[in-house]
């Protein structure tokens, strides 16, 4: 899981300003595999694996709370449409008729 500086501001174990988080994260995410550029943006995201355990726990709890707040999606299956079946049958019959010169 990757997070931006703005998502880390004020979390337990992190400074209360974006500038403070940037300063701290520079030391924590010293390796390139802890950083990545967000697609379509200049924002740099950081792996939560390089963060203090208390910050990781807070991020995971927030993520779970967000997932629990969203309503589950209902999965519905619909039977095939009769019109499509009829079209397939007519197409098959035409193919057979042409093949056998009917």
mmCIF file of C-alpha atoms in Angstrom:
data_model
loop_
_atom_site.group_PDB
_atom_site.id
_atom_site.type_symbol
_atom_site.label_atom_id
_atom_site.label_comp_id
_atom_site.label_asym_id
_atom_site.label_seq_id
_atom_site.Cartn_x
_atom_site.Cartn_y
_atom_site.Cartn_z
ATOM 1 C CA UNK A 1 0.000 0.000 0.000
ATOM 2 C CA UNK A 2 1.361 3.415 -0.964
ATOM 3 C CA UNK A 3 0.400 6.816 0.478
ATOM 4 C CA UNK A 4 1.209 10.440 -0.300
ATOM 5 C CA UNK A 5 2.697 13.022 2.059
ATOM 6 C CA UNK A 6 -0.689 14.715 2.509
ATOM 7 C CA UNK A 7 -2.219 11.423 3.661
ATOM 8 C CA UNK A 8 0.466 11.091 6.348
ATOM 9 C CA UNK A 9 0.123 14.553 7.902
ATOM 10 C CA UNK A 10 -1.006 14.343 11.525
ATOM 11 C CA UNK A 11 -1.057 10.553 11.792
ATOM 12 C CA UNK A 12 0.456 8.963 14.913
ATOM 13 C CA UNK A 13 4.249 8.897 14.590
ATOM 14 C CA UNK A 14 4.234 11.581 11.865
ATOM 15 C CA UNK A 15 4.677 15.366 12.027
ATOM 16 C CA UNK A 16 1.670 17.662 11.765
ATOM 17 C CA UNK A 17 2.790 19.497 8.612
ATOM 18 C CA UNK A 18 3.482 18.383 5.042
ATOM 19 C CA UNK A 19 6.963 19.920 5.227
ATOM 20 C CA UNK A 20 7.724 17.964 8.405
ATOM 21 C CA UNK A 21 6.459 14.724 6.848
ATOM 22 C CA UNK A 22 8.625 15.291 3.747
ATOM 23 C CA UNK A 23 11.680 15.809 5.952
ATOM 24 C CA UNK A 24 10.944 12.655 7.987
ATOM 25 C CA UNK A 25 10.016 10.477 5.038
ATOM 26 C CA UNK A 26 13.252 11.361 3.242
ATOM 27 C CA UNK A 27 15.122 9.484 5.977
ATOM 28 C CA UNK A 28 12.628 6.625 6.263
ATOM 29 C CA UNK A 29 12.251 5.928 2.521
ATOM 30 C CA UNK A 30 15.918 6.020 1.611
ATOM 31 C CA UNK A 31 15.623 3.099 -0.833
ATOM 32 C CA UNK A 32 14.036 3.528 -4.280
ATOM 33 C CA UNK A 33 11.654 0.592 -3.812
ATOM 34 C CA UNK A 34 9.884 2.522 -1.030
ATOM 35 C CA UNK A 35 8.964 5.353 -3.440
ATOM 36 C CA UNK A 36 6.977 5.599 -6.649
ATOM 37 C CA UNK A 37 5.442 8.321 -8.767
ATOM 38 C CA UNK A 38 1.627 8.432 -8.817
ATOM 39 C CA UNK A 39 0.291 7.785 -12.330
ATOM 40 C CA UNK A 40 -0.691 10.979 -14.151
ATOM 41 C CA UNK A 41 0.690 13.236 -11.433
ATOM 42 C CA UNK A 42 3.886 14.682 -9.974
ATOM 43 C CA UNK A 43 2.996 13.276 -6.562
ATOM 44 C CA UNK A 44 5.416 10.813 -5.019
ATOM 45 C CA UNK A 45 3.880 7.995 -3.009
ATOM 46 C CA UNK A 46 5.644 6.079 -0.254
ATOM 47 C CA UNK A 47 5.264 2.460 0.796
ATOM 48 C CA UNK A 48 3.808 2.049 4.256
ATOM 49 C CA UNK A 49 6.488 -0.594 4.896
ATOM 50 C CA UNK A 50 9.068 2.151 5.532
ATOM 51 C CA UNK A 51 6.884 3.945 8.111
ATOM 52 C CA UNK A 52 6.910 3.494 11.899
ATOM 53 C CA UNK A 53 4.663 0.644 13.148
ATOM 54 C CA UNK A 54 2.256 3.050 14.875
ATOM 55 C CA UNK A 55 1.749 4.927 11.582
ATOM 56 C CA UNK A 56 1.275 1.690 9.642
ATOM 57 C CA UNK A 57 -1.378 0.572 12.129
ATOM 58 C CA UNK A 58 -3.233 3.897 11.851
ATOM 59 C CA UNK A 59 -3.188 3.708 8.037
ATOM 60 C CA UNK A 60 -4.487 0.142 8.019
ATOM 61 C CA UNK A 61 -7.256 0.994 10.486
ATOM 62 C CA UNK A 62 -8.287 3.988 8.364
ATOM 63 C CA UNK A 63 -8.288 1.830 5.222
ATOM 64 C CA UNK A 64 -10.461 -0.835 6.876
ATOM 65 C CA UNK A 65 -12.867 1.841 8.155
ATOM 66 C CA UNK A 66 -13.207 3.227 4.616
ATOM 67 C CA UNK A 67 -13.903 -0.247 3.241
ATOM 68 C CA UNK A 68 -16.509 -0.912 5.909
ATOM 69 C CA UNK A 69 -18.219 2.424 5.209
ATOM 70 C CA UNK A 70 -18.894 1.568 1.571
ATOM 71 C CA UNK A 71 -21.995 -0.481 0.863
ATOM 72 C CA UNK A 72 -21.349 -3.958 -0.527
ATOM 73 C CA UNK A 73 -22.179 -4.323 -4.177
ATOM 74 C CA UNK A 74 -24.944 -6.738 -5.011
ATOM 75 C CA UNK A 75 -24.005 -9.349 -7.566
ATOM 76 C CA UNK A 76 -26.820 -10.204 -9.911
ATOM 77 C CA UNK A 77 -26.870 -12.736 -12.671
ATOM 78 C CA UNK A 78 -29.262 -12.301 -15.524
ATOM 79 C CA UNK A 79 -30.555 -15.059 -17.781
ATOM 80 C CA UNK A 80 -29.676 -14.828 -21.466
ATOM 81 C CA UNK A 81 -31.938 -12.571 -23.451
ATOM 82 C CA UNK A 82 -34.459 -14.473 -25.591
ATOM 83 C CA UNK A 83 -33.883 -12.201 -28.566
ATOM 84 C CA UNK A 84 -30.182 -13.070 -28.628
ATOM 85 C CA UNK A 85 -30.990 -16.775 -28.515
ATOM 86 C CA UNK A 86 -33.466 -16.406 -31.385
ATOM 87 C CA UNK A 87 -30.941 -14.498 -33.468
ATOM 88 C CA UNK A 88 -28.338 -17.181 -32.851
ATOM 89 C CA UNK A 89 -30.779 -19.920 -33.879
ATOM 90 C CA UNK A 90 -31.829 -18.096 -37.067
ATOM 91 C CA UNK A 91 -28.197 -17.506 -37.924
ATOM 92 C CA UNK A 92 -27.396 -21.187 -37.404
ATOM 93 C CA UNK A 93 -30.409 -22.297 -39.491
ATOM 94 C CA UNK A 94 -29.437 -19.946 -42.332
ATOM 95 C CA UNK A 95 -25.898 -21.319 -42.268
ATOM 96 C CA UNK A 96 -27.191 -24.897 -42.433
ATOM 97 C CA UNK A 97 -29.687 -24.039 -45.193
ATOM 98 C CA UNK A 98 -26.998 -22.399 -47.333
ATOM 99 C CA UNK A 99 -24.614 -25.260 -46.756
ATOM 100 C CA UNK A 100 -27.183 -27.885 -47.792
ATOM 101 C CA UNK A 101 -28.754 -25.782 -50.566
ATOM 102 C CA UNK A 102 -32.244 -25.730 -49.010
#
